[in-house]
C-alpha cells in the first residue's frame, strides 16, 4: 500500500550518475544523509538558476530549457498512473537548513512544482493534484500567509500562457471564499481560459482539507433532499462522490500519492478520494524532489498489485 524511500546522498542528488539502474526502496544506496554545509558539486548537465529570494550562493538546478523529457527507461507506459497527487512538504525546513526565510523555501518549491508539471505532461500522466495550502495553514504567521497568497497570484500570472500553449488545464479546489478577491478573479480566469485543454489537468488544492470536502458534499446532498430533488433512500457513495470537489476531473481518484519530507501521514488531504490510492513517502524535502526521485516513485507504483479488496491467485 505504501513505501518509504530513505534519503539519497548529496553526490547523487547534485551529480546524477549516467545510466544508473533503478534501485528499489530500502536499498542501502539511500542510507546516506544530506549535510547542508557541504559545497555544491558542479554538474555540466544542469543549468543553475538563482531564485529571487535566495542569496547568490544558494541555487536550484534545473534541466536545460527545451531539453526533451524522454520517457524513463525501465518504466512501462501502460502502467503509468493516470492521476498523481502530491503533498509538497518541506519548503520551510529546506529554507531553515540554509539560513533563509520560509518565503525562500516556498519560492524554491514553486520551481519543483514547475518541474513536476513538465514531467507529468511529457510522460502521459493525465491529472496532477498538488496540496498547496491547507485550511489548517491559515493559522500560520500573517506575513507568511500573505506572501503565499501573493506567490500564488504571481505563479498563475507568470505561467498562464505556458499552460495555454502546452495544453494544461488548471483547476482549483478548496474554500475559495477565504482567498483574496484578486486571487479569486485570477483563478477564475485561469480555469476559464484553459478549460478546453486536455494534455494534463493541474488541480491545485488551496484552502482545502479532506474533511471540508466531505462536509461540503454532504451539505450539497442535504440541500437536494430538502428541495425534493433527491430522496433520502437514494443517497449512496456515488451521489456523494458527485459532490466532491474533485468532480472537476475525469479521474477523481489518485492512483499514486507522493509525500515528501519523510512525514508518514496524509494530513487531511483527499480523505475520501485516497481510499485505494497507493502511498509513497520520500525523505527528500519538496524543493529537492526532482526527476530522479519521481522516477523512483513511479517505479515503486508499477511494482504494486492493486486489488481493491479482491484476492488475486
Coordinates of C-alpha atoms in Angstrom, one line a residue:
X1 CA 0.0 0.0 0.0
X2 CA 2.8 2.4 0.7
X3 CA 6.6 2.6 0.6
X4 CA 9.2 4.8 2.3
X5 CA 12.2 5.9 0.4
X6 CA 15.3 6.7 2.5
X7 CA 17.5 9.7 1.7
X8 CA 19.9 9.7 -1.1
X9 CA 23.4 11.2 -0.9
X10 CA 24.4 14.7 -1.8
X11 CA 26.6 13.4 -4.6
X12 CA 23.7 11.5 -6.2
X13 CA 21.3 14.5 -5.8
X14 CA 23.6 17.1 -7.4
X15 CA 25.5 15.0 -9.9
X16 CA 23.3 12.2 -11.3
X17 CA 25.3 9.2 -12.4
X18 CA 24.8 8.2 -16.1
X19 CA 22.8 5.1 -16.9
X20 CA 22.2 4.4 -13.2
X21 CA 20.0 1.3 -12.8
X22 CA 16.7 1.5 -10.9
X23 CA 17.1 0.8 -7.2
X24 CA 14.0 -0.2 -5.2
X25 CA 13.1 1.4 -1.9
X26 CA 15.0 0.4 1.2
X27 CA 18.3 -0.2 -0.7
X28 CA 21.5 0.8 1.1
X29 CA 22.1 3.4 -1.6
X30 CA 19.6 5.6 0.2
X31 CA 21.0 5.3 3.7
X32 CA 23.5 8.3 3.5
X33 CA 22.2 11.6 4.8
X34 CA 22.3 15.0 3.3
X35 CA 24.5 17.6 5.0
X36 CA 23.6 21.2 4.1
X37 CA 27.1 22.5 4.9
X38 CA 28.7 20.5 2.1
X39 CA 29.5 22.5 -1.1
X40 CA 27.5 22.0 -4.2
X41 CA 29.2 19.8 -6.8
X42 CA 29.3 21.4 -10.3
X43 CA 27.3 19.5 -12.8
X44 CA 27.7 20.4 -16.5
X45 CA 24.3 18.8 -17.3
X46 CA 22.4 21.2 -15.1
X47 CA 21.8 24.9 -15.6
X48 CA 21.8 26.7 -12.2
X49 CA 19.2 29.5 -11.8
X50 CA 19.2 31.7 -8.7
X51 CA 15.7 32.1 -7.1
X52 CA 14.7 35.7 -6.5
X53 CA 14.6 35.5 -2.7
X54 CA 17.8 33.4 -2.4
X55 CA 21.3 34.8 -1.8
X56 CA 23.7 34.2 -4.7
X57 CA 25.3 31.1 -3.2
X58 CA 22.0 29.2 -2.9
X59 CA 20.6 28.0 -6.2
X60 CA 18.4 25.2 -7.6
X61 CA 19.4 23.1 -10.5
X62 CA 17.1 23.0 -13.5
X63 CA 17.3 21.0 -16.7
X64 CA 18.4 22.9 -19.7
X65 CA 15.4 24.7 -21.2
X66 CA 14.0 22.9 -24.2
X67 CA 15.6 19.6 -23.4
X68 CA 13.1 16.8 -24.0
X69 CA 12.0 14.8 -21.0
X70 CA 12.2 11.3 -22.7
X71 CA 10.2 8.6 -21.1
X72 CA 12.4 6.9 -18.5
X73 CA 13.9 3.5 -19.4
X74 CA 12.6 0.8 -17.1
X75 CA 9.1 2.2 -16.7
X76 CA 6.2 0.7 -18.6
X77 CA 3.9 3.3 -20.3
X78 CA 0.8 1.1 -19.9
X79 CA 1.4 1.0 -16.1
X80 CA 1.7 4.7 -15.6
X81 CA -0.8 6.3 -13.1
X82 CA -3.5 8.4 -14.7
X83 CA -3.7 10.6 -11.6
X84 CA -0.8 11.6 -9.3
X85 CA -1.4 13.6 -6.1
X86 CA 1.4 15.3 -4.2
X87 CA 1.7 16.7 -0.7
X88 CA 4.5 19.2 -1.3
X89 CA 6.1 19.2 2.2
X90 CA 9.4 20.6 3.4
X91 CA 9.7 24.1 1.9
X92 CA 10.2 25.7 5.3
X93 CA 12.7 23.1 6.5
X94 CA 14.6 23.4 3.2
X95 CA 14.9 27.2 3.8
X96 CA 15.8 26.8 7.5
X97 CA 18.7 24.4 6.7
X98 CA 20.2 27.1 4.6
X99 CA 19.6 30.0 7.0
X100 CA 16.9 31.5 4.7
X101 CA 13.3 32.8 5.3
X102 CA 10.3 30.5 4.8
X103 CA 9.5 32.6 1.8
X104 CA 12.7 31.5 0.0
X105 CA 11.6 27.9 0.6
X106 CA 8.2 28.5 -1.0
X107 CA 9.9 30.1 -4.0
X108 CA 12.1 27.0 -4.3
X109 CA 9.0 24.8 -4.0
X110 CA 7.4 26.6 -7.0
X111 CA 10.4 25.7 -9.1
X112 CA 10.0 22.0 -8.1
X113 CA 6.3 22.2 -9.0
X114 CA 7.1 23.5 -12.5
X115 CA 9.5 20.6 -13.0
X116 CA 6.8 18.1 -11.8
X117 CA 4.2 19.6 -14.2
X118 CA 6.5 19.3 -17.1
X119 CA 7.4 15.7 -16.3
X120 CA 3.7 14.7 -15.9
X121 CA 2.8 16.4 -19.2
X122 CA 5.7 14.7 -21.0
X123 CA 5.1 11.2 -19.6
X124 CA 1.4 10.9 -20.3
X125 CA 0.0 11.4 -16.7
X126 CA -3.4 12.9 -17.1
X127 CA -4.0 14.6 -13.7
X128 CA -1.7 16.1 -11.2
X129 CA -3.2 17.3 -7.9
X130 CA -1.0 19.3 -5.5
X131 CA -1.7 20.3 -1.9
X132 CA -0.6 23.9 -1.9
X133 CA -2.3 25.3 1.2
X134 CA -4.4 23.6 3.8
X135 CA -7.3 25.1 5.7
X136 CA -5.1 24.5 8.8
X137 CA -2.4 26.7 7.3
X138 CA -4.4 29.9 7.9
X139 CA -3.1 29.9 11.5
X140 CA 0.5 30.5 10.2
X141 CA 2.1 33.9 10.7
X142 CA 0.2 36.6 8.7
X143 CA 3.4 37.6 6.9
X144 CA 3.9 34.1 5.6
X145 CA 0.3 33.6 4.6
X146 CA 0.2 37.0 2.8
X147 CA 3.4 36.0 0.9
X148 CA 1.9 32.7 -0.1
X149 CA -1.2 34.4 -1.5
X150 CA 1.0 36.8 -3.4
X151 CA 3.1 33.9 -4.7
X152 CA 0.0 32.0 -5.9
X153 CA -1.0 35.1 -7.9
X154 CA 2.4 35.7 -9.4
X155 CA 2.8 32.0 -10.3
X156 CA -0.6 31.9 -12.1
X157 CA 0.1 35.1 -13.8
X158 CA 3.6 34.0 -15.0
X159 CA 2.5 30.5 -16.1
X160 CA -0.9 31.0 -17.6
X161 CA 0.4 31.5 -21.2
X162 CA 2.6 28.4 -20.8
X163 CA -0.4 26.4 -19.6
X164 CA -2.5 27.5 -22.6
X165 CA 0.3 26.8 -25.1
X166 CA 1.2 23.4 -23.5
X167 CA -2.4 22.1 -23.3
X168 CA -2.5 22.2 -19.5
X169 CA -5.9 22.7 -17.8
X170 CA -5.9 24.5 -14.5
X171 CA -8.5 23.8 -11.7
X172 CA -8.5 24.9 -8.1
X173 CA -10.3 23.1 -5.3
X174 CA -10.9 24.4 -1.7
X175 CA -12.8 27.1 0.1
X176 CA -12.1 30.0 -2.3
X177 CA -14.2 32.4 -0.3
X178 CA -11.3 32.9 2.1
X179 CA -8.9 33.8 -0.6
X180 CA -8.1 37.5 -1.6
X181 CA -10.5 38.7 -4.2
X182 CA -7.7 39.4 -6.7
X183 CA -6.6 35.8 -6.4
X184 CA -10.2 34.6 -6.8
X185 CA -10.5 36.5 -10.0
X186 CA -7.2 35.2 -11.3
X187 CA -8.2 31.6 -10.6
X188 CA -11.5 32.0 -12.3
X189 CA -9.8 33.5 -15.4
X190 CA -7.2 30.7 -15.4
X191 CA -9.8 28.0 -15.2
X192 CA -11.9 29.6 -17.9
X193 CA -9.1 30.2 -20.3
X194 CA -7.7 26.6 -20.0
X195 CA -10.9 24.6 -19.8
X196 CA -10.6 23.1 -23.3
X197 CA -7.0 21.9 -22.7
X198 CA -6.7 18.1 -22.3
X199 CA -3.0 17.1 -22.2
X200 CA -2.7 17.5 -18.4
X201 CA -5.1 18.7 -15.8
X202 CA -3.4 20.5 -12.9
X203 CA -5.6 20.6 -9.8
X204 CA -4.3 23.0 -7.1
X205 CA -5.8 22.5 -3.6
X206 CA -5.7 25.8 -1.8
X207 CA -7.6 26.5 1.5
X208 CA -8.6 22.8 1.2
X209 CA -9.0 19.9 3.6
X210 CA -10.4 16.4 3.1
X211 CA -12.8 16.9 5.9
X212 CA -14.0 20.2 4.4
X213 CA -14.6 18.4 1.1
X214 CA -16.7 15.7 2.6
X215 CA -18.7 18.2 4.7
X216 CA -19.5 20.5 1.7
X217 CA -20.5 17.4 -0.3
X218 CA -22.9 16.3 2.4
X219 CA -24.4 19.8 2.7
X220 CA -25.0 19.8 -1.1
X221 CA -26.7 16.4 -0.9
X222 CA -28.8 17.5 2.1
X223 CA -29.9 20.6 0.2
X224 CA -31.1 18.4 -2.7
X225 CA -33.0 16.2 -0.2
X226 CA -34.6 19.3 1.3
X227 CA -35.6 20.6 -2.1
X228 CA -37.1 17.3 -3.1
X229 CA -34.5 16.7 -5.8
X230 CA -33.2 13.5 -4.1
X231 CA -34.9 11.0 -1.9
X232 CA -33.2 10.0 1.4
X233 CA -33.0 6.4 0.3
X234 CA -31.2 7.4 -2.9
X235 CA -28.2 8.7 -1.0
X236 CA -25.2 6.4 -1.7
X237 CA -21.4 6.6 -2.3
X238 CA -21.9 7.6 -5.9
X239 CA -24.1 10.5 -5.1
X240 CA -21.7 11.9 -2.5
X241 CA -18.7 11.4 -4.9
X242 CA -20.5 13.6 -7.5
X243 CA -20.5 16.4 -5.0
X244 CA -16.8 16.2 -4.0
X245 CA -14.6 19.0 -5.4
X246 CA -12.7 16.5 -7.5
X247 CA -15.7 16.1 -9.7
X248 CA -13.9 18.7 -11.9
X249 CA -11.9 15.9 -13.4
X250 CA -12.5 12.7 -15.4
X251 CA -10.1 10.8 -13.0
X252 CA -11.1 12.0 -9.5
X253 CA -9.2 9.2 -7.6
X254 CA -5.4 9.4 -7.4
X255 CA -3.6 6.2 -8.4
X256 CA -0.5 7.4 -6.5
X257 CA 0.0 9.8 -3.6
X258 CA 3.5 11.1 -3.0
X259 CA 4.5 12.9 0.2
X260 CA 7.9 14.5 0.6
X261 CA 10.0 15.4 3.7
X262 CA 9.7 12.0 5.4
X263 CA 6.3 12.6 7.2
X264 CA 4.2 9.4 7.2
X265 CA 0.6 10.8 7.1
X266 CA -1.9 12.2 4.6
X267 CA -2.6 15.4 6.7
X268 CA -6.3 15.8 5.9
X269 CA -5.8 15.6 2.1
X270 CA -8.3 14.0 -0.3
X271 CA -9.6 11.7 2.5
X272 CA -12.4 10.2 0.6
X273 CA -10.5 10.0 -2.7
X274 CA -7.5 8.2 -1.3
X275 CA -9.4 5.1 -0.3
X276 CA -7.5 2.8 -2.6
X277 CA -4.6 5.1 -3.6
X278 CA -1.0 3.7 -3.5
X279 CA 1.1 5.7 -1.0
X280 CA 4.7 6.7 -1.4
X281 CA 6.8 8.6 1.1
X282 CA 10.1 10.2 0.3
X283 CA 12.5 11.8 2.8
X284 CA 13.6 14.5 0.3
X285 CA 12.3 18.0 1.1
X286 CA 10.0 19.2 -1.7
X287 CA 12.5 21.7 -3.3
X288 CA 14.9 18.8 -3.7
X289 CA 12.4 16.4 -5.1
X290 CA 13.3 16.1 -8.8
X291 CA 13.2 13.9 -11.9
X292 CA 15.2 11.0 -10.3
X293 CA 13.0 10.9 -7.2
X294 CA 9.8 11.0 -9.3
X295 CA 11.1 8.1 -11.4
X296 CA 11.7 6.1 -8.2
X297 CA 8.2 6.8 -7.0
X298 CA 6.7 5.7 -10.4
X299 CA 8.9 2.6 -10.4
X300 CA 7.6 1.7 -6.9
X301 CA 4.0 2.2 -8.1
X302 CA 4.4 0.0 -11.1
X303 CA 5.6 -2.9 -8.8
X304 CA 2.4 -2.8 -6.8
X305 CA -0.6 -5.2 -7.2
X306 CA -3.8 -3.1 -6.9
X307 CA -6.5 -5.5 -5.7
X308 CA -9.2 -3.1 -4.5
X309 CA -10.2 -5.5 -1.8
X310 CA -10.2 -8.6 -4.1
X311 CA -7.8 -11.5 -3.8
X312 CA -5.6 -12.5 -6.8
X313 CA -4.5 -16.1 -7.1

